[in-house]
PDB file of C-alpha atoms in Angstrom:
ATOM      1  CA  MET J 272      65.292 -35.122 -46.144  1.00 45.00           C
ATOM      2  CA  MET J 273      63.676 -36.642 -48.082  1.00 52.00           C
ATOM      3  CA  GLN J 274      59.980 -36.157 -47.683  1.00 70.00           C
ATOM      4  CA  LYS J 275      57.871 -38.650 -47.320  1.00 81.00           C
ATOM      5  CA  HIS J 276      54.584 -39.570 -49.347  1.00 93.00           C
ATOM      6  CA  LYS J 277      51.851 -39.476 -48.336  1.00 96.00           C
ATOM      7  CA  VAL J 278      48.250 -41.695 -48.372  1.00 98.00           C
ATOM      8  CA  VAL J 279      45.061 -39.344 -48.327  1.00 98.00           C
ATOM      9  CA  VAL J 280      42.269 -42.622 -47.189  1.00 98.00           C
ATOM     10  CA  PHE J 281      38.401 -41.013 -46.377  1.00 98.00           C
ATOM     11  CA  ASP J 282      35.175 -41.921 -44.975  1.00 98.00           C
ATOM     12  CA  LEU J 283      32.818 -42.500 -46.981  1.00 98.00           C
ATOM     13  CA  ASP J 284      30.029 -41.387 -46.240  1.00 97.00           C
ATOM     14  CA  ASP J 285      28.731 -37.545 -45.437  1.00 97.00           C
ATOM     15  CA  THR J 286      32.568 -36.657 -46.167  1.00 98.00           C
ATOM     16  CA  LEU J 287      32.736 -37.641 -49.868  1.00 98.00           C
ATOM     17  CA  TYR J 288      29.275 -37.139 -50.310  1.00 97.00           C
ATOM     18  CA  LYS J 289      25.589 -36.850 -48.194  1.00 97.00           C
ATOM     19  CA  GLU J 290      23.722 -39.656 -46.755  1.00 97.00           C
ATOM     20  CA  VAL J 291      21.507 -36.998 -46.288  1.00 97.00           C
ATOM     21  CA  ASP J 292      21.357 -38.528 -50.600  1.00 98.00           C
ATOM     22  CA  PHE J 293      21.246 -41.522 -50.685  1.00 98.00           C
ATOM     23  CA  LEU J 294      17.950 -41.344 -48.292  1.00 98.00           C
ATOM     24  CA  LYS J 295      16.644 -39.626 -50.032  1.00 98.00           C
ATOM     25  CA  SER J 296      18.021 -41.431 -52.773  1.00 98.00           C
ATOM     26  CA  ALA J 297      16.610 -44.469 -51.315  1.00 98.00           C
ATOM     27  CA  TYR J 298      12.871 -43.052 -50.045  1.00 98.00           C
ATOM     28  CA  HIS J 299      12.168 -41.650 -54.037  1.00 97.00           C
ATOM     29  CA  GLU J 300      12.035 -45.422 -54.386  1.00 96.00           C
ATOM     30  CA  ILE J 301      10.312 -47.098 -52.429  1.00 97.00           C
ATOM     31  CA  ALA J 302       8.512 -43.887 -52.651  1.00 97.00           C
ATOM     32  CA  ASP J 303       7.510 -44.537 -56.758  1.00 95.00           C
ATOM     33  CA  PHE J 304       6.719 -48.354 -56.245  1.00 92.00           C
ATOM     34  CA  VAL J 305       4.358 -47.614 -53.118  1.00 93.00           C
ATOM     35  CA  GLU J 306       2.747 -45.773 -55.401  1.00 94.00           C
ATOM     36  CA  LYS J 307       2.947 -47.928 -58.134  1.00 92.00           C
ATOM     37  CA  GLU J 308       1.545 -50.955 -56.222  1.00 89.00           C
ATOM     38  CA  TYR J 309      -1.029 -49.329 -54.001  1.00 90.00           C
ATOM     39  CA  GLY J 310      -2.183 -46.355 -56.364  1.00 90.00           C
ATOM     40  CA  CYS J 311      -1.395 -43.043 -54.592  1.00 91.00           C
ATOM     41  CA  GLN J 312      -0.246 -39.980 -54.692  1.00 92.00           C
ATOM     42  CA  ASP J 313       2.444 -37.757 -52.662  1.00 95.00           C
ATOM     43  CA  VAL J 314       4.398 -40.474 -50.935  1.00 97.00           C
ATOM     44  CA  TYR J 315       7.341 -39.398 -51.149  1.00 97.00           C
ATOM     45  CA  ASP J 316       6.746 -35.701 -49.822  1.00 97.00           C
ATOM     46  CA  LYS J 317       5.204 -37.389 -46.676  1.00 97.00           C
ATOM     47  CA  MET J 318       7.997 -39.794 -45.752  1.00 98.00           C
ATOM     48  CA  ILE J 319      10.464 -36.603 -46.202  1.00 97.00           C
ATOM     49  CA  THR J 320       7.849 -34.850 -43.813  1.00 97.00           C
ATOM     50  CA  TRP J 321       8.012 -38.478 -40.695  1.00 97.00           C
ATOM     51  CA  TRP J 322      11.609 -38.602 -41.199  1.00 97.00           C
ATOM     52  CA  LYS J 323      11.981 -34.572 -40.339  1.00 95.00           C
ATOM     53  CA  ALA J 324       9.863 -35.072 -37.976  1.00 96.00           C
ATOM     54  CA  GLY J 325      12.478 -37.629 -36.102  1.00 94.00           C
ATOM     55  CA  GLU J 326       9.235 -40.372 -37.089  1.00 96.00           C
ATOM     56  CA  ASN J 327       9.375 -43.681 -37.876  1.00 96.00           C
ATOM     57  CA  VAL J 328       9.286 -43.282 -41.733  1.00 97.00           C
ATOM     58  CA  PHE J 329       8.865 -47.126 -42.427  1.00 97.00           C
ATOM     59  CA  GLU J 330       6.247 -48.008 -40.161  1.00 96.00           C
ATOM     60  CA  HIS J 331       3.633 -44.601 -40.248  1.00 96.00           C
ATOM     61  CA  LEU J 332       3.935 -45.710 -45.023  1.00 96.00           C
ATOM     62  CA  ILE J 333       3.205 -49.651 -43.326  1.00 95.00           C
ATOM     63  CA  SER J 334       0.019 -48.249 -41.864  1.00 95.00           C
ATOM     64  CA  ALA J 335      -1.230 -44.673 -44.361  1.00 94.00           C
ATOM     65  CA  TYR J 336      -1.269 -47.578 -47.212  1.00 93.00           C
ATOM     66  CA  ARG J 337      -2.346 -51.171 -44.970  1.00 93.00           C
ATOM     67  CA  LEU J 338       1.737 -52.198 -46.803  1.00 93.00           C
ATOM     68  CA  ASP J 339       1.575 -55.639 -47.549  1.00 92.00           C
ATOM     69  CA  PHE J 340       5.511 -55.565 -46.515  1.00 89.00           C
ATOM     70  CA  SER J 341       7.000 -55.825 -42.245  1.00 93.00           C
ATOM     71  CA  THR J 342       9.444 -52.535 -42.097  1.00 94.00           C
ATOM     72  CA  ASN J 343      12.386 -54.708 -42.150  1.00 95.00           C
ATOM     73  CA  GLU J 344      11.200 -55.768 -46.501  1.00 94.00           C
ATOM     74  CA  LEU J 345      11.750 -52.139 -46.738  1.00 95.00           C
ATOM     75  CA  LEU J 346      15.127 -51.958 -44.294  1.00 95.00           C
ATOM     76  CA  GLU J 347      15.568 -54.051 -47.706  1.00 95.00           C
ATOM     77  CA  ILE J 348      14.645 -52.127 -50.146  1.00 95.00           C
ATOM     78  CA  TYR J 349      16.544 -49.083 -48.823  1.00 96.00           C
ATOM     79  CA  ARG J 350      20.155 -51.474 -48.472  1.00 96.00           C
ATOM     80  CA  LYS J 351      19.948 -52.885 -51.618  1.00 96.00           C
ATOM     81  CA  HIS J 352      19.010 -50.131 -54.206  1.00 97.00           C
ATOM     82  CA  PHE J 353      21.300 -48.811 -56.737  1.00 98.00           C
ATOM     83  CA  PRO J 354      21.872 -45.176 -55.319  1.00 98.00           C
ATOM     84  CA  GLN J 355      21.143 -41.615 -57.886  1.00 97.00           C
ATOM     85  CA  ILE J 356      23.651 -39.554 -56.158  1.00 98.00           C
ATOM     86  CA  CYS J 357      26.645 -37.659 -57.169  1.00 96.00           C
ATOM     87  CA  LEU J 358      29.832 -36.156 -56.590  1.00 96.00           C
ATOM     88  CA  ASP J 359      29.732 -32.364 -56.233  1.00 95.00           C
ATOM     89  CA  GLU J 360      31.877 -30.998 -58.829  1.00 97.00           C
ATOM     90  CA  GLU J 361      34.318 -29.516 -55.156  1.00 97.00           C
ATOM     91  CA  THR J 362      35.005 -32.630 -54.419  1.00 97.00           C
ATOM     92  CA  ARG J 363      35.614 -34.289 -57.440  1.00 97.00           C
ATOM     93  CA  LYS J 364      38.882 -31.994 -58.248  1.00 97.00           C
ATOM     94  CA  VAL J 365      40.274 -31.843 -54.605  1.00 97.00           C
ATOM     95  CA  ILE J 366      39.886 -35.780 -55.658  1.00 97.00           C
ATOM     96  CA  ILE J 367      41.493 -35.475 -59.102  1.00 97.00           C
ATOM     97  CA  GLN J 368      43.619 -33.175 -57.471  1.00 96.00           C
ATOM     98  CA  LEU J 369      45.326 -35.236 -55.085  1.00 97.00           C
ATOM     99  CA  ARG J 370      45.799 -38.216 -57.336  1.00 94.00           C
ATOM    100  CA  LYS J 371      48.538 -36.030 -59.113  1.00 93.00           C
ATOM    101  CA  THR J 372      50.651 -36.649 -55.903  1.00 93.00           C
ATOM    102  CA  CYS J 373      49.189 -38.384 -53.076  1.00 95.00           C
ATOM    103  CA  LYS J 374      48.244 -43.056 -52.791  1.00 96.00           C
ATOM    104  CA  MET J 375      44.226 -42.194 -52.094  1.00 97.00           C
ATOM    105  CA  GLY J 376      41.950 -44.536 -50.028  1.00 98.00           C
ATOM    106  CA  ILE J 377      38.679 -45.586 -48.213  1.00 98.00           C
ATOM    107  CA  VAL J 378      37.412 -46.565 -44.922  1.00 98.00           C
ATOM    108  CA  SER J 379      33.759 -46.517 -44.328  1.00 98.00           C
ATOM    109  CA  ASP J 380      31.944 -48.863 -41.705  1.00 97.00           C
ATOM    110  CA  GLY J 381      28.249 -50.001 -43.887  1.00 96.00           C
ATOM    111  CA  ARG J 382      27.076 -53.199 -45.546  1.00 97.00           C
ATOM    112  CA  SER J 383      29.210 -54.623 -48.778  1.00 98.00           C
ATOM    113  CA  LEU J 384      26.526 -54.263 -51.218  1.00 98.00           C
ATOM    114  CA  THR J 385      25.302 -50.926 -49.845  1.00 98.00           C
ATOM    115  CA  GLN J 386      28.089 -48.642 -50.100  1.00 98.00           C
ATOM    116  CA  ARG J 387      29.591 -50.661 -52.989  1.00 98.00           C
ATOM    117  CA  ASN J 388      26.405 -49.046 -54.533  1.00 98.00           C
ATOM    118  CA  LYS J 389      27.235 -46.209 -53.137  1.00 98.00           C
ATOM    119  CA  ILE J 390      30.800 -45.284 -54.444  1.00 98.00           C
ATOM    120  CA  ASN J 391      29.571 -47.300 -58.251  1.00 98.00           C
ATOM    121  CA  ALA J 392      27.297 -44.731 -57.983  1.00 98.00           C
ATOM    122  CA  LEU J 393      29.747 -41.727 -57.567  1.00 98.00           C
ATOM    123  CA  GLY J 394      32.189 -43.028 -59.888  1.00 97.00           C
ATOM    124  CA  LEU J 395      34.855 -43.343 -57.023  1.00 98.00           C
ATOM    125  CA  THR J 396      36.384 -46.464 -59.294  1.00 96.00           C
ATOM    126  CA  GLU J 397      37.640 -44.158 -61.781  1.00 96.00           C
ATOM    127  CA  TYR J 398      39.517 -43.123 -59.282  1.00 96.00           C
ATOM    128  CA  PHE J 399      40.435 -45.325 -55.780  1.00 97.00           C
ATOM    129  CA  LYS J 400      41.468 -48.857 -57.082  1.00 96.00           C
ATOM    130  CA  TRP J 401      38.991 -51.826 -55.460  1.00 97.00           C
ATOM    131  CA  ALA J 402      42.030 -52.767 -53.598  1.00 97.00           C
ATOM    132  CA  ASP J 403      42.583 -49.080 -50.995  1.00 98.00           C
ATOM    133  CA  VAL J 404      38.507 -49.597 -50.172  1.00 98.00           C
ATOM    134  CA  TYR J 405      38.131 -50.868 -46.824  1.00 98.00           C
ATOM    135  CA  ILE J 406      34.304 -51.621 -45.759  1.00 98.00           C
ATOM    136  CA  SER J 407      34.189 -52.783 -42.302  1.00 98.00           C
ATOM    137  CA  ASP J 408      31.837 -55.329 -43.753  1.00 97.00           C
ATOM    138  CA  GLU J 409      33.536 -57.270 -45.945  1.00 98.00           C
ATOM    139  CA  VAL J 410      36.717 -57.021 -43.779  1.00 97.00           C
ATOM    140  CA  GLY J 411      35.947 -57.722 -40.484  1.00 97.00           C
ATOM    141  CA  HIS J 412      36.076 -55.272 -38.014  1.00 97.00           C
ATOM    142  CA  LEU J 413      34.400 -51.937 -37.732  1.00 97.00           C
ATOM    143  CA  LYS J 414      36.682 -47.999 -38.277  1.00 96.00           C
ATOM    144  CA  THR J 415      37.067 -48.076 -33.818  1.00 96.00           C
ATOM    145  CA  VAL J 416      39.295 -51.588 -34.708  1.00 97.00           C
ATOM    146  CA  PRO J 417      42.853 -50.308 -36.198  1.00 98.00           C
ATOM    147  CA  TYR J 418      42.637 -53.176 -38.682  1.00 98.00           C
ATOM    148  CA  SER J 419      42.352 -51.450 -42.067  1.00 98.00           C
ATOM    149  CA  PHE J 420      43.931 -48.398 -41.123  1.00 98.00           C
ATOM    150  CA  GLU J 421      46.901 -51.219 -40.721  1.00 98.00           C
ATOM    151  CA  LYS J 422      46.477 -52.530 -43.773  1.00 98.00           C
ATOM    152  CA  ILE J 423      46.977 -49.525 -45.776  1.00 98.00           C
ATOM    153  CA  MET J 424      50.044 -48.522 -43.478  1.00 98.00           C
ATOM    154  CA  ALA J 425      51.637 -51.666 -44.824  1.00 98.00           C
ATOM    155  CA  ALA J 426      50.201 -51.196 -47.790  1.00 97.00           C
ATOM    156  CA  TYR J 427      52.168 -48.302 -48.237  1.00 97.00           C
ATOM    157  CA  PRO J 428      54.551 -48.251 -45.888  1.00 96.00           C
ATOM    158  CA  ASP J 429      56.608 -45.233 -43.956  1.00 94.00           C
ATOM    159  CA  CYS J 430      54.678 -42.371 -45.292  1.00 96.00           C
ATOM    160  CA  GLN J 431      52.987 -40.284 -43.796  1.00 96.00           C
ATOM    161  CA  TYR J 432      48.809 -40.592 -43.482  1.00 97.00           C
ATOM    162  CA  LEU J 433      45.671 -38.899 -43.461  1.00 98.00           C
ATOM    163  CA  TYR J 434      42.439 -39.782 -42.496  1.00 98.00           C
ATOM    164  CA  VAL J 435      39.186 -37.807 -43.740  1.00 98.00           C
ATOM    165  CA  GLY J 436      36.146 -37.970 -41.999  1.00 98.00           C
ATOM    166  CA  ASP J 437      33.108 -36.307 -40.148  1.00 97.00           C
ATOM    167  CA  ASN J 438      31.710 -38.272 -37.379  1.00 97.00           C
ATOM    168  CA  PRO J 439      34.177 -37.032 -33.987  1.00 97.00           C
ATOM    169  CA  ALA J 440      33.317 -40.652 -32.648  1.00 96.00           C
ATOM    170  CA  LYS J 441      34.244 -43.741 -34.456  1.00 96.00           C
ATOM    171  CA  ASP J 442      36.283 -41.154 -37.052  1.00 97.00           C
ATOM    172  CA  PHE J 443      39.193 -40.540 -35.591  1.00 98.00           C
ATOM    173  CA  LEU J 444      40.884 -41.772 -32.514  1.00 98.00           C
ATOM    174  CA  VAL J 445      42.000 -45.564 -34.381  1.00 98.00           C
ATOM    175  CA  PRO J 446      43.993 -43.099 -36.957  1.00 98.00           C
ATOM    176  CA  ASN J 447      45.374 -41.033 -33.660  1.00 98.00           C
ATOM    177  CA  ARG J 448      46.339 -44.166 -32.732  1.00 98.00           C
ATOM    178  CA  LEU J 449      48.438 -44.345 -35.065  1.00 98.00           C
ATOM    179  CA  GLY J 450      49.931 -41.486 -35.907  1.00 97.00           C
ATOM    180  CA  TRP J 451      48.298 -40.193 -38.438  1.00 98.00           C
ATOM    181  CA  ILE J 452      47.042 -36.669 -39.276  1.00 98.00           C
ATOM    182  CA  THR J 453      43.578 -36.457 -38.760  1.00 98.00           C
ATOM    183  CA  VAL J 454      40.583 -34.103 -41.152  1.00 98.00           C
ATOM    184  CA  CYS J 455      37.095 -33.227 -40.047  1.00 98.00           C
ATOM    185  CA  LEU J 456      35.036 -31.707 -43.026  1.00 98.00           C
ATOM    186  CA  LEU J 457      32.122 -29.355 -40.677  1.00 97.00           C
ATOM    187  CA  ASP J 458      28.679 -30.096 -41.228  1.00 95.00           C
ATOM    188  CA  ASN J 459      27.202 -27.403 -43.227  1.00 93.00           C
ATOM    189  CA  GLY J 460      23.616 -28.304 -41.597  1.00 92.00           C
ATOM    190  CA  GLN J 461      23.240 -31.573 -44.368  1.00 92.00           C
ATOM    191  CA  ASN J 462      24.753 -34.050 -41.970  1.00 95.00           C
ATOM    192  CA  ILE J 463      22.960 -36.823 -40.884  1.00 90.00           C
ATOM    193  CA  HIS J 464      24.601 -37.866 -37.557  1.00 87.00           C
ATOM    194  CA  PRO J 465      25.610 -34.963 -35.892  1.00 89.00           C
ATOM    195  CA  GLN J 466      29.207 -33.764 -34.372  1.00 96.00           C
ATOM    196  CA  ASP J 467      29.820 -34.480 -30.749  1.00 95.00           C
ATOM    197  CA  PHE J 468      33.191 -32.355 -30.745  1.00 96.00           C
ATOM    198  CA  SER J 469      32.458 -32.162 -26.453  1.00 96.00           C
ATOM    199  CA  LEU J 470      34.343 -36.172 -26.526  1.00 96.00           C
ATOM    200  CA  PRO J 471      38.396 -36.238 -25.097  1.00 97.00           C
ATOM    201  CA  GLU J 472      40.847 -35.219 -26.641  1.00 97.00           C
ATOM    202  CA  GLU J 473      42.261 -39.255 -27.874  1.00 97.00           C
ATOM    203  CA  TYR J 474      38.926 -38.962 -30.415  1.00 98.00           C
ATOM    204  CA  LEU J 475      38.804 -35.012 -32.580  1.00 98.00           C
ATOM    205  CA  PRO J 476      40.151 -33.894 -35.146  1.00 98.00           C
ATOM    206  CA  LYS J 477      43.786 -32.844 -35.223  1.00 98.00           C
ATOM    207  CA  LYS J 478      42.833 -30.954 -37.974  1.00 98.00           C
ATOM    208  CA  THR J 479      39.073 -29.197 -39.250  1.00 97.00           C
ATOM    209  CA  ILE J 480      37.948 -28.145 -43.129  1.00 98.00           C
ATOM    210  CA  ASN J 481      34.801 -26.222 -43.905  1.00 97.00           C
ATOM    211  CA  ASN J 482      34.933 -27.799 -47.437  1.00 96.00           C
ATOM    212  CA  ILE J 483      35.974 -29.927 -48.552  1.00 96.00           C
ATOM    213  CA  GLY J 484      38.465 -27.621 -50.773  1.00 96.00           C
ATOM    214  CA  GLU J 485      40.359 -27.095 -47.711  1.00 97.00           C
ATOM    215  CA  LEU J 486      41.487 -30.279 -47.389  1.00 97.00           C
ATOM    216  CA  VAL J 487      44.280 -29.255 -50.750  1.00 94.00           C
ATOM    217  CA  SER J 488      46.244 -27.046 -48.862  1.00 91.00           C
ATOM    218  CA  LEU J 489      46.665 -29.564 -45.128  1.00 90.00           C
ATOM    219  CA  VAL J 490      47.908 -32.539 -47.674  1.00 88.00           C
TER     220      VAL J 490
END
């Protein structure tokens, strides 16, 4: 019997890179602007301190420096800035190795501009075709809806499909129901969102890996 071709699809945030790096990049952008416009110092360090304490960073920022900005305006800077982020070497090596034998795609929830900026900043367009990238804001469906996964199955029929993500609350339910192999990259202590493995079984990944390098042996 002929072995099926494999299609490996990735989540983006906290899977192909750490979302905290995007947060820090945005905070640097905002802090640099505030320091330049308002003549203050150490703004980034204070933002990080507030964030680690679980505080509303933008409200504190506006109050501390008497900014003429609303929290929504700061949030727009956060979302629309072009991030200073990069792939780590292990992730790059895995992607390069997998694309030799597999089709690859991305399914990610998020805003179009924000997610496209991340993908471009990470250099992922070197390895992924935009036709195989599904961003919820663009397709009109979150990953908790089958749409994006079914589009991939239609584009690459009769294959073995793997979805690699990090968040059991929303990443694995749909691909599990569609018969995909689901793989969770375990939090190394840097993830923004906690991983809840106490959810019903249908939400849980079929496999877990401690680092992205372990993915190669599953494909």
